[in-house]
Structures are given as structure tokens and as C-alpha cells.
Amino acid sequence: MENQMNDYEQKKRAILKQRAKLLAKKPIVAEASGRIIEGLEFVLANEHYLISSNFVSEVSKINTITPLPLTPDFLMGIINLRGKILVVIDIKSFLDLPSAGITDLNKIIIVEDKGIEFCILADEIVGSREVNLDSLQKNSEQEKKINSDFIAGVTKDLLIVLNVERLIHDERLVIN
């Protein structure tokens, strides 16, 4: 019985070692000559979007949102995230996309740049993804649906890459 246990442990270790080697390999980039960004893919109104991971500090579940009176429609309110008070933006409203209301699946993406930090509502978080910036299409149908000032481009599989820097520093979102 002890001999079987030893064989089992050796097989288990061999499998784990093989998996570790596979995970340790660097991914091969198909178009090494292009500018590649890694970003966070998420869903808004049944469309897939990407935010550069340089601007994403965290993804979290929605806590209780405290509404703020006399603010624009796209400003959902504020949340307390581990003692930090953050503004929550309904990006669908900000970009004039159809809204389906808040569901149990909604998450917030905390974005940050140069001291400006706020939360963006997302219908669903898909995960991390790499995109070649040189392969982005301009003037696509997806881009025409929303304000193109905030669109860096659209991939062949219709992933909309947001220009987060412009979004973060838009005068409607910056409060002095």
C-alpha cells in the first residue's frame, strides 16, 4: 500500500512539474513587430471593450453606491472601498450606450492616472488580453455608435479599445 502511495506521489509531482514548465514559458506574440498592449477586457451593453492595464488599479464587486444629488446622470454616486471614497461612473450613460440597469453580475473597474482615480461600472469582466495597436481599425460601425474621442480603435473581432487617458482627463469627469 505504501509503495502505491509513493508511485502516486511521484506521478503527481511529475504532472505538477510539467504544468509548471508550461506555465513558465513566455507567450509567443504573433506580430512581434507591432506595438502590443495588455489590457482588461470587459462587457458593456453586449459589446466588448478593452482598457489598458496601465490604468487599471483593481477590479472589485459593487458595494453600496451612495447617490449624489445634483450631479450628471452618468455619475452613479460614491462608494467606500476599504476606507477610500471613490466616484462611480456609469460609462454606458457617459458614452450614450443603452443601459440595462445594475445586475448581480456588475463589477467596478478602478482606473487611475496622475492622481485621478474613479470607478467604472462594467456588466461583466472577461479577463486579460493582449492587442496589437497597429492592427486596430478606424471608423468602424462600433466606433460610430459612441463618441470616437474615447476610442483608440476596434480589433478585427470587434473588441473596442478605449482611449482611457482621454476618458480619465475629460473635463466632465475632472472636478476641482
Coordinates of N, CA, C and O in Angstrom, one line a residue:
M1 N 0.8 -1.2 0.0 CA 0.0 0.0 0.0 C 0.9 1.3 0.0 O 0.6 2.2 -0.7
E2 N 1.9 1.2 0.8 CA 2.8 2.4 0.9 C 3.6 2.6 -0.4 O 3.8 3.7 -0.8
N3 N 3.9 1.5 -1.1 CA 4.6 1.6 -2.4 C 3.7 2.2 -3.4 O 4.1 3.0 -4.3
Q4 N 2.3 1.9 -3.4 CA 1.4 2.5 -4.3 C 1.3 4.0 -4.0 O 1.2 4.9 -5.0
M5 N 1.3 4.4 -2.8 CA 1.2 5.8 -2.4 C 2.4 6.6 -2.9 O 2.3 7.7 -3.4
N6 N 3.6 6.0 -2.8 CA 4.8 6.6 -3.3 C 4.8 6.8 -4.8 O 5.2 7.8 -5.3
D7 N 4.3 5.8 -5.6 CA 4.1 5.9 -7.0 C 3.1 7.0 -7.4 O 3.4 7.8 -8.3
Y8 N 2.1 7.1 -6.6 CA 1.0 8.1 -6.8 C 1.7 9.5 -6.6 O 1.5 10.4 -7.4
E9 N 2.4 9.7 -5.5 CA 3.0 11.0 -5.2 C 4.1 11.3 -6.3 O 4.2 12.5 -6.7
Q10 N 4.8 10.4 -6.8 CA 5.8 10.6 -7.9 C 5.1 11.1 -9.1 O 5.6 12.0 -9.8
K11 N 4.0 10.4 -9.5 CA 3.3 10.8 -10.7 C 2.7 12.2 -10.6 O 2.7 13.0 -11.5
K12 N 2.1 12.4 -9.4 CA 1.5 13.7 -9.1 C 2.6 14.8 -9.2 O 2.3 15.9 -9.9
R13 N 3.8 14.6 -8.7 CA 4.9 15.6 -8.8 C 5.3 15.8 -10.2 O 5.6 16.9 -10.6
A14 N 5.4 14.7 -11.0 CA 5.8 14.8 -12.4 C 4.8 15.7 -13.2 O 5.2 16.5 -14.0
I15 N 3.5 15.4 -12.9 CA 2.5 16.2 -13.6 C 2.5 17.7 -13.2 O 2.5 18.6 -14.1
L16 N 2.7 18.0 -11.9 CA 2.8 19.3 -11.5 C 4.0 20.0 -12.0 O 4.0 21.2 -12.4
K17 N 5.1 19.3 -12.1 CA 6.4 19.9 -12.7 C 6.2 20.2 -14.1 O 6.6 21.3 -14.6
Q18 N 5.5 19.3 -14.9 CA 5.3 19.6 -16.3 C 4.4 20.8 -16.5 O 4.6 21.6 -17.3
R19 N 3.3 20.9 -15.7 CA 2.4 22.1 -15.7 C 3.2 23.4 -15.4 O 3.0 24.4 -16.0
A20 N 4.1 23.3 -14.4 CA 4.8 24.5 -14.0 C 5.7 24.9 -15.2 O 5.9 26.1 -15.5
K21 N 6.3 24.0 -15.9 CA 7.2 24.3 -17.1 C 6.4 25.0 -18.2 O 6.8 26.0 -18.8
L22 N 5.2 24.5 -18.4 CA 4.3 25.1 -19.4 C 3.9 26.5 -19.1 O 3.8 27.4 -19.9
L23 N 3.5 26.7 -17.8 CA 3.1 28.0 -17.3 C 4.3 29.0 -17.3 O 4.0 30.2 -17.5
A24 N 5.5 28.5 -17.2 CA 6.6 29.4 -17.1 C 7.1 29.9 -18.4 O 7.8 30.9 -18.5
K25 N 6.6 29.3 -19.5 CA 7.0 29.7 -20.9 C 6.4 31.0 -21.2 O 5.2 31.3 -20.8
K26 N 7.1 31.9 -21.8 CA 6.6 33.2 -22.2 C 5.7 33.0 -23.4 O 6.0 32.2 -24.3
P27 N 4.6 33.7 -23.5 CA 3.7 33.6 -24.6 C 4.4 34.1 -25.9 O 5.1 35.1 -25.9
I28 N 4.1 33.4 -27.0 CA 4.6 33.8 -28.3 C 3.7 34.9 -28.9 O 2.5 34.6 -29.0
V29 N 4.2 36.1 -29.2 CA 3.4 37.1 -29.8 C 3.5 36.9 -31.3 O 4.5 36.9 -31.9
A30 N 2.3 36.8 -31.9 CA 2.2 36.6 -33.3 C 2.8 37.7 -34.2 O 3.5 37.4 -35.1
E31 N 2.6 38.9 -33.8 CA 3.1 40.0 -34.5 C 4.1 40.8 -33.7 O 3.7 41.8 -33.1
A32 N 5.3 40.3 -33.6 CA 6.3 40.9 -32.7 C 6.7 42.3 -33.1 O 7.2 43.0 -32.3
S33 N 6.5 42.7 -34.4 CA 6.9 44.0 -34.9 C 5.9 45.1 -34.4 O 6.3 46.2 -34.4
G34 N 4.7 44.7 -34.0 CA 3.7 45.7 -33.7 C 3.8 46.2 -32.2 O 4.5 45.6 -31.4
R35 N 3.1 47.2 -31.9 CA 3.0 47.7 -30.5 C 1.9 46.9 -29.8 O 0.7 47.1 -30.2
I36 N 2.2 46.2 -28.8 CA 1.3 45.3 -28.1 C 1.0 46.0 -26.8 O 1.9 46.4 -26.1
I37 N -0.3 46.0 -26.4 CA -0.7 46.4 -25.1 C -1.5 45.3 -24.4 O -2.1 44.5 -25.1
E38 N -1.3 45.2 -23.1 CA -2.1 44.3 -22.4 C -3.2 45.1 -21.7 O -2.9 46.2 -21.2
G39 N -4.4 44.5 -21.7 CA -5.5 45.3 -21.1 C -6.5 44.3 -20.5 O -6.4 43.1 -20.5
L40 N -7.5 45.0 -19.9 CA -8.6 44.3 -19.2 C -9.8 44.3 -20.2 O -10.3 45.4 -20.5
E41 N -10.3 43.2 -20.6 CA -11.5 43.1 -21.4 C -12.7 43.0 -20.6 O -12.8 42.2 -19.6
F42 N -13.7 43.8 -20.9 CA -15.0 43.8 -20.2 C -16.1 44.0 -21.1 O -15.9 44.4 -22.3
V43 N -17.4 43.8 -20.6 CA -18.6 43.9 -21.4 C -19.4 45.1 -20.9 O -19.6 45.3 -19.7
L44 N -19.9 45.9 -21.9 CA -20.8 47.0 -21.7 C -21.9 46.9 -22.7 O -21.6 46.9 -23.9
A45 N -23.1 46.8 -22.3 CA -24.2 46.7 -23.3 C -24.0 45.8 -24.4 O -24.1 46.1 -25.6
N46 N -23.6 44.6 -24.1 CA -23.3 43.5 -25.1 C -22.2 43.7 -26.1 O -22.1 43.1 -27.1
E47 N -21.4 44.7 -25.8 CA -20.2 45.0 -26.6 C -18.9 44.7 -25.7 O -19.0 45.0 -24.5
H48 N -17.9 44.3 -26.4 CA -16.6 44.0 -25.6 C -15.7 45.2 -25.7 O -15.4 45.7 -26.8
Y49 N -15.1 45.6 -24.6 CA -14.2 46.8 -24.5 C -12.9 46.3 -23.9 O -12.9 45.4 -23.2
L50 N -11.9 47.1 -24.1 CA -10.6 46.9 -23.5 C -10.0 48.2 -23.0 O -10.1 49.2 -23.6
I51 N -9.5 48.1 -21.7 CA -8.8 49.2 -21.1 C -7.4 48.8 -20.9 O -7.2 47.7 -20.4
S52 N -6.4 49.6 -21.2 CA -5.0 49.3 -21.0 C -4.8 49.0 -19.5 O -5.3 49.8 -18.6
S53 N -4.1 47.9 -19.2 CA -3.9 47.6 -17.8 C -3.0 48.6 -17.1 O -3.0 48.6 -15.8
N54 N -2.4 49.5 -17.8 CA -1.6 50.6 -17.2 C -2.5 51.5 -16.3 O -2.0 52.2 -15.4
F55 N -3.8 51.6 -16.7 CA -4.7 52.5 -16.0 C -5.6 51.7 -15.0 O -6.3 52.4 -14.2
V56 N -5.6 50.4 -15.0 CA -6.4 49.6 -14.1 C -5.7 49.3 -12.8 O -4.6 48.7 -12.8
S57 N -6.2 49.8 -11.7 CA -5.6 49.5 -10.4 C -6.2 48.3 -9.7 O -5.6 47.7 -8.9
E58 N -7.5 48.1 -10.0 CA -8.2 47.0 -9.3 C -9.5 46.7 -10.0 O -10.1 47.6 -10.6
V59 N -10.1 45.5 -9.8 CA -11.4 45.2 -10.1 C -12.1 44.7 -8.9 O -11.5 43.9 -8.1
S60 N -13.3 45.1 -8.6 CA -14.0 44.7 -7.4 C -15.5 44.5 -7.6 O -16.0 45.0 -8.6
K61 N -16.1 43.9 -6.7 CA -17.6 43.8 -6.7 C -18.1 45.2 -6.3 O -17.5 45.9 -5.6
I62 N -19.4 45.4 -6.7 CA -20.0 46.7 -6.3 C -20.4 46.6 -4.8 O -21.1 45.7 -4.4
N63 N -20.0 47.6 -4.1 CA -20.5 47.8 -2.7 C -21.7 48.7 -2.8 O -22.2 49.0 -3.9
T64 N -22.3 49.1 -1.7 CA -23.4 50.0 -1.7 C -23.0 51.4 -2.4 O -22.0 52.0 -1.9
I65 N -23.7 51.8 -3.4 CA -23.4 53.1 -4.0 C -24.3 54.1 -3.4 O -25.5 54.0 -3.3
T66 N -23.7 55.2 -2.9 CA -24.4 56.3 -2.3 C -24.6 57.3 -3.3 O -23.7 57.9 -3.8
P67 N -25.9 57.6 -3.7 CA -26.1 58.6 -4.8 C -25.8 60.0 -4.3 O -25.8 60.3 -3.2
L68 N -25.4 60.8 -5.3 CA -25.1 62.2 -5.0 C -26.1 63.0 -5.7 O -26.2 62.9 -7.0
P69 N -26.8 63.9 -5.0 CA -27.8 64.8 -5.7 C -27.1 65.8 -6.5 O -26.0 66.2 -6.3
L70 N -27.9 66.3 -7.5 CA -27.4 67.4 -8.4 C -26.1 67.1 -9.1 O -25.3 68.0 -9.3
T71 N -26.0 65.9 -9.6 CA -24.8 65.5 -10.4 C -25.3 65.0 -11.8 O -26.5 64.6 -11.9
P72 N -24.4 64.9 -12.7 CA -24.8 64.4 -14.1 C -25.3 63.0 -14.0 O -25.0 62.3 -13.0
D73 N -26.1 62.6 -15.0 CA -26.7 61.2 -15.0 C -25.7 60.1 -15.0 O -25.9 59.1 -14.4
F74 N -24.5 60.4 -15.6 CA -23.5 59.3 -15.7 C -22.8 59.1 -14.3 O -22.1 58.1 -14.2
L75 N -22.9 60.0 -13.4 CA -22.3 59.8 -12.1 C -23.3 59.1 -11.2 O -24.2 59.7 -10.7
M76 N -23.0 57.8 -11.0 CA -23.9 56.9 -10.2 C -23.9 57.3 -8.7 O -24.8 57.2 -8.0
G77 N -22.7 57.7 -8.2 CA -22.6 58.1 -6.8 C -21.2 57.8 -6.3 O -20.2 57.8 -7.1
I78 N -21.1 57.5 -5.0 CA -19.8 57.2 -4.4 C -19.8 55.9 -3.7 O -20.9 55.5 -3.2
I79 N -18.7 55.2 -3.5 CA -18.6 54.0 -2.7 C -17.4 54.2 -1.7 O -16.5 55.0 -2.0
N80 N -17.4 53.4 -0.7 CA -16.4 53.3 0.3 C -15.7 52.0 0.0 O -16.2 50.9 0.3
L81 N -14.5 52.0 -0.5 CA -13.7 50.8 -0.8 C -12.5 50.8 0.1 O -11.5 51.5 -0.1
R82 N -12.7 50.0 1.2 CA -11.6 49.8 2.2 C -11.2 51.2 2.7 O -10.0 51.5 2.8
G83 N -12.1 52.1 3.0 CA -11.8 53.4 3.6 C -11.5 54.4 2.6 O -11.3 55.6 3.0
K84 N -11.5 54.1 1.4 CA -11.2 55.1 0.3 C -12.5 55.4 -0.4 O -13.2 54.5 -0.8
I85 N -12.9 56.7 -0.5 CA -14.1 57.1 -1.1 C -13.8 57.4 -2.6 O -12.9 58.2 -3.0
L86 N -14.6 56.7 -3.5 CA -14.4 56.7 -4.9 C -15.7 57.0 -5.6 O -16.7 56.6 -5.2
V87 N -15.6 57.8 -6.7 CA -16.7 58.1 -7.5 C -17.0 57.0 -8.5 O -16.0 56.4 -9.0
V88 N -18.3 56.6 -8.7 CA -18.6 55.5 -9.6 C -19.3 56.2 -10.8 O -20.3 56.9 -10.7
I89 N -18.7 55.9 -12.0 CA -19.2 56.4 -13.3 C -19.9 55.3 -14.0 O -19.4 54.2 -14.2
D90 N -21.1 55.6 -14.5 CA -21.8 54.7 -15.4 C -21.3 55.0 -16.8 O -21.8 55.9 -17.4
I91 N -20.3 54.3 -17.3 CA -19.7 54.6 -18.6 C -20.7 54.4 -19.7 O -20.6 55.1 -20.7
K92 N -21.7 53.6 -19.5 CA -22.7 53.4 -20.6 C -23.5 54.7 -20.8 O -23.7 55.2 -21.9
S93 N -23.8 55.4 -19.7 CA -24.5 56.7 -19.8 C -23.6 57.7 -20.3 O -24.0 58.6 -21.1
F94 N -22.3 57.7 -19.9 CA -21.3 58.7 -20.3 C -21.1 58.6 -21.8 O -20.9 59.6 -22.5
L95 N -21.1 57.4 -22.4 CA -20.8 57.2 -23.8 C -22.1 57.0 -24.6 O -22.1 56.7 -25.8
D96 N -23.3 57.3 -24.0 CA -24.6 57.2 -24.6 C -24.9 55.8 -25.2 O -25.4 55.6 -26.3
L97 N -24.6 54.8 -24.4 CA -24.9 53.4 -24.7 C -26.1 53.0 -24.0 O -26.5 53.5 -23.0
P98 N -26.9 52.0 -24.5 CA -28.1 51.5 -23.9 C -27.8 50.9 -22.5 O -26.8 50.2 -22.4
S99 N -28.6 51.2 -21.5 CA -28.3 50.8 -20.1 C -29.3 49.7 -19.8 O -30.5 49.8 -20.1
A100 N -28.9 48.6 -19.1 CA -29.7 47.6 -18.7 C -29.9 47.6 -17.2 O -30.5 46.6 -16.6
G101 N -29.5 48.6 -16.5 CA -29.6 48.7 -15.0 C -28.5 47.9 -14.4 O -27.7 47.2 -15.0
I102 N -28.5 47.9 -13.1 CA -27.5 47.2 -12.3 C -28.0 45.8 -12.0 O -29.1 45.6 -11.6
T103 N -27.1 44.8 -12.3 CA -27.4 43.4 -12.1 C -26.5 42.9 -11.0 O -25.5 43.5 -10.6
D104 N -26.7 41.6 -10.6 CA -25.8 41.0 -9.7 C -24.4 40.7 -10.3 O -23.5 40.5 -9.6
L105 N -24.3 40.7 -11.6 CA -23.1 40.4 -12.2 C -22.2 41.7 -12.4 O -21.0 41.5 -12.8
N106 N -22.7 42.9 -12.1 CA -21.9 44.1 -12.3 C -20.7 44.1 -11.4 O -20.7 43.8 -10.2
K107 N -19.6 44.6 -11.9 CA -18.3 44.8 -11.2 C -17.9 46.3 -11.4 O -18.4 47.0 -12.3
I108 N -16.9 46.7 -10.7 CA -16.4 48.0 -10.9 C -14.9 47.9 -11.2 O -14.2 47.0 -10.7
I109 N -14.4 48.7 -12.1 CA -13.0 48.7 -12.5 C -12.5 50.1 -12.0 O -13.0 51.1 -12.4
I110 N -11.5 50.0 -11.1 CA -10.9 51.2 -10.6 C -9.8 51.6 -11.5 O -8.9 50.9 -11.8
V111 N -10.0 52.8 -12.1 CA -9.0 53.3 -13.1 C -8.2 54.5 -12.4 O -8.8 55.2 -11.6
E112 N -7.0 54.7 -12.8 CA -6.2 55.7 -12.2 C -5.1 56.2 -13.1 O -4.5 55.5 -13.9
D113 N -4.9 57.6 -13.1 CA -3.8 58.2 -13.9 C -3.5 59.5 -13.3 O -4.4 60.4 -13.1
K114 N -2.3 59.7 -12.9 CA -1.8 61.0 -12.4 C -2.6 61.6 -11.3 O -3.0 62.7 -11.3
G115 N -2.9 60.7 -10.3 CA -3.7 61.2 -9.1 C -5.2 61.2 -9.3 O -5.9 61.4 -8.3
I116 N -5.7 61.0 -10.5 CA -7.1 60.9 -10.7 C -7.5 59.5 -10.6 O -7.0 58.6 -11.3
E117 N -8.5 59.2 -9.8 CA -9.0 57.8 -9.6 C -10.5 57.8 -9.5 O -11.1 58.6 -8.7
F118 N -11.1 56.9 -10.2 CA -12.5 56.6 -10.0 C -12.9 55.3 -10.5 O -12.1 54.5 -11.0
C119 N -14.2 54.9 -10.4 CA -14.6 53.5 -10.7 C -15.5 53.6 -11.9 O -16.3 54.5 -12.1
I120 N -15.4 52.6 -12.8 CA -16.3 52.4 -14.0 C -17.1 51.2 -13.8 O -16.6 50.1 -13.4
L121 N -18.4 51.3 -14.0 CA -19.3 50.1 -13.9 C -19.1 49.3 -15.2 O -18.9 49.8 -16.3
A122 N -19.0 48.0 -15.0 CA -18.9 47.0 -16.1 C -20.0 45.9 -15.9 O -20.3 45.5 -14.8
D123 N -20.6 45.5 -17.0 CA -21.6 44.4 -16.9 C -21.0 43.1 -16.6 O -21.5 42.3 -15.8
E124 N -19.8 42.9 -17.1 CA -19.1 41.6 -16.9 C -17.6 41.8 -17.2 O -17.2 42.6 -18.1
I125 N -16.7 41.2 -16.4 CA -15.3 41.2 -16.6 C -14.9 39.9 -17.4 O -15.2 38.8 -16.9
V126 N -14.3 40.0 -18.5 CA -13.9 38.9 -19.3 C -12.5 38.4 -18.9 O -12.3 37.2 -18.7
G127 N -11.6 39.3 -18.8 CA -10.2 38.9 -18.4 C -9.2 39.7 -19.1 O -9.4 40.7 -19.8
S128 N -7.9 39.3 -19.0 CA -6.8 39.9 -19.5 C -6.6 39.6 -21.0 O -6.9 38.4 -21.4
R129 N -6.1 40.5 -21.8 CA -6.0 40.2 -23.2 C -4.9 41.2 -23.8 O -4.8 42.3 -23.4
E130 N -4.2 40.7 -24.8 CA -3.2 41.5 -25.5 C -3.7 41.9 -26.9 O -4.4 41.1 -27.5
V131 N -3.4 43.1 -27.3 CA -3.9 43.6 -28.5 C -2.8 44.4 -29.2 O -2.0 45.1 -28.6
N132 N -2.6 44.1 -30.5 CA -1.7 44.8 -31.3 C -2.3 46.2 -31.8 O -3.2 46.2 -32.5
L133 N -1.7 47.3 -31.3 CA -2.3 48.6 -31.6 C -2.2 48.9 -33.1 O -3.0 49.7 -33.6
D134 N -1.2 48.3 -33.8 CA -1.0 48.6 -35.2 C -2.1 48.0 -36.1 O -2.3 48.3 -37.2
S135 N -2.8 47.0 -35.5 CA -3.9 46.3 -36.3 C -5.3 46.8 -36.0 O -6.2 46.3 -36.5
L136 N -5.4 47.9 -35.2 CA -6.7 48.5 -34.9 C -7.3 49.1 -36.1 O -6.6 49.8 -36.9
Q137 N -8.6 49.0 -36.3 CA -9.3 49.6 -37.4 C -9.9 50.9 -36.9 O -10.3 51.0 -35.8
K138 N -10.0 51.9 -37.8 CA -10.6 53.1 -37.5 C -11.9 53.3 -38.3 O -12.1 52.6 -39.3
N139 N -12.8 54.1 -37.8 CA -14.1 54.4 -38.5 C -14.9 53.2 -38.7 O -15.6 53.0 -39.8
S140 N -15.0 52.3 -37.8 CA -15.8 51.1 -37.9 C -17.2 51.4 -37.4 O -17.5 52.5 -36.9
E141 N -18.1 50.5 -37.6 CA -19.5 50.6 -37.2 C -19.6 50.8 -35.7 O -20.4 51.6 -35.2
Q142 N -18.8 50.0 -34.9 CA -18.8 50.1 -33.5 C -18.4 51.5 -33.0 O -18.9 52.1 -32.1
E143 N -17.4 52.1 -33.7 CA -16.9 53.4 -33.3 C -17.9 54.5 -33.6 O -17.9 55.5 -32.9
K144 N -18.7 54.3 -34.6 CA -19.7 55.3 -34.9 C -20.8 55.3 -33.9 O -21.5 56.3 -33.8
K145 N -21.0 54.2 -33.2 CA -22.1 54.1 -32.2 C -21.8 55.0 -31.0 O -22.7 55.5 -30.3
I146 N -20.6 55.3 -30.7 CA -20.2 56.1 -29.5 C -19.2 57.2 -29.9 O -18.7 57.2 -31.0
N147 N -19.0 58.1 -28.9 CA -18.1 59.2 -29.1 C -16.7 58.7 -29.5 O -16.0 58.1 -28.6
S148 N -16.2 58.9 -30.7 CA -14.9 58.4 -31.1 C -13.7 59.0 -30.5 O -12.6 58.5 -30.6
D149 N -13.9 60.1 -29.7 CA -12.8 60.7 -29.0 C -12.3 59.7 -27.9 O -11.1 59.9 -27.5
F150 N -13.1 58.8 -27.5 CA -12.6 57.9 -26.4 C -12.3 56.5 -27.0 O -12.1 55.6 -26.2
I151 N -12.2 56.4 -28.3 CA -11.9 55.1 -28.9 C -10.5 55.1 -29.6 O -10.3 56.0 -30.4
A152 N -9.7 54.2 -29.2 CA -8.4 54.1 -29.9 C -8.5 53.3 -31.2 O -7.7 53.5 -32.1
G153 N -9.5 52.4 -31.3 CA -9.7 51.6 -32.4 C -10.5 50.4 -32.1 O -10.9 50.2 -31.0
V154 N -10.7 49.6 -33.1 CA -11.5 48.3 -33.0 C -10.7 47.2 -33.6 O -10.2 47.4 -34.7
T155 N -10.7 46.1 -32.9 CA -9.9 44.9 -33.5 C -10.8 44.2 -34.5 O -12.0 44.5 -34.6
K156 N -10.2 43.3 -35.2 CA -11.0 42.5 -36.3 C -12.1 41.7 -35.7 O -13.2 41.5 -36.3
D157 N -12.0 41.3 -34.4 CA -13.1 40.6 -33.7 C -14.0 41.5 -32.9 O -14.7 41.1 -32.0
L158 N -14.0 42.8 -33.3 CA -14.9 43.8 -32.8 C -14.7 44.1 -31.3 O -15.7 44.5 -30.6
L159 N -13.5 44.0 -30.8 CA -13.2 44.5 -29.5 C -12.9 45.9 -29.6 O -12.0 46.3 -30.3
I160 N -13.6 46.8 -28.8 CA -13.4 48.2 -28.8 C -12.3 48.6 -27.8 O -12.5 48.3 -26.6
V161 N -11.2 49.2 -28.3 CA -10.1 49.6 -27.4 C -10.4 51.1 -27.0 O -10.4 51.9 -27.9
L162 N -10.6 51.3 -25.7 CA -10.8 52.6 -25.2 C -9.5 53.4 -25.0 O -8.5 52.9 -24.6
N163 N -9.6 54.7 -25.3 CA -8.5 55.6 -25.0 C -8.8 56.1 -23.6 O -9.4 57.2 -23.4
V164 N -8.3 55.4 -22.6 CA -8.6 55.7 -21.2 C -8.0 57.0 -20.8 O -8.6 57.7 -19.9
E165 N -6.8 57.3 -21.3 CA -6.2 58.6 -20.9 C -7.1 59.8 -21.2 O -7.3 60.6 -20.3
R166 N -7.7 59.8 -22.3 CA -8.7 60.9 -22.7 C -9.9 60.8 -21.8 O -10.4 61.8 -21.4
L167 N -10.4 59.6 -21.5 CA -11.5 59.4 -20.7 C -11.3 59.9 -19.3 O -12.1 60.7 -18.7
I168 N -10.1 59.5 -18.7 CA -9.8 59.9 -17.3 C -9.7 61.5 -17.2 O -10.1 62.0 -16.2
H169 N -9.1 62.1 -18.2 CA -8.9 63.5 -18.1 C -9.9 64.4 -18.8 O -9.7 65.6 -19.0
D170 N -11.1 63.8 -19.2 CA -12.2 64.5 -19.8 C -12.7 65.5 -18.8 O -12.8 65.2 -17.6
E171 N -12.9 66.8 -19.2 CA -13.3 67.9 -18.3 C -14.6 67.6 -17.6 O -14.8 68.1 -16.5
R172 N -15.5 66.8 -18.1 CA -16.7 66.4 -17.5 C -16.5 65.5 -16.2 O -17.4 65.5 -15.3
L173 N -15.4 64.8 -16.2 CA -15.1 63.9 -15.1 C -14.1 64.5 -14.1 O -14.0 64.0 -12.9
V174 N -13.4 65.6 -14.4 CA -12.5 66.2 -13.5 C -13.2 67.3 -12.7 O -13.7 68.2 -13.3
I175 N -13.1 67.1 -11.4 CA -13.7 68.1 -10.5 C -12.6 68.8 -9.7 O -11.8 68.1 -9.1
N176 N -12.5 70.1 -9.7 CA -11.5 70.8 -9.0 C -11.9 71.0 -7.5 O -13.0 71.4 -7.2

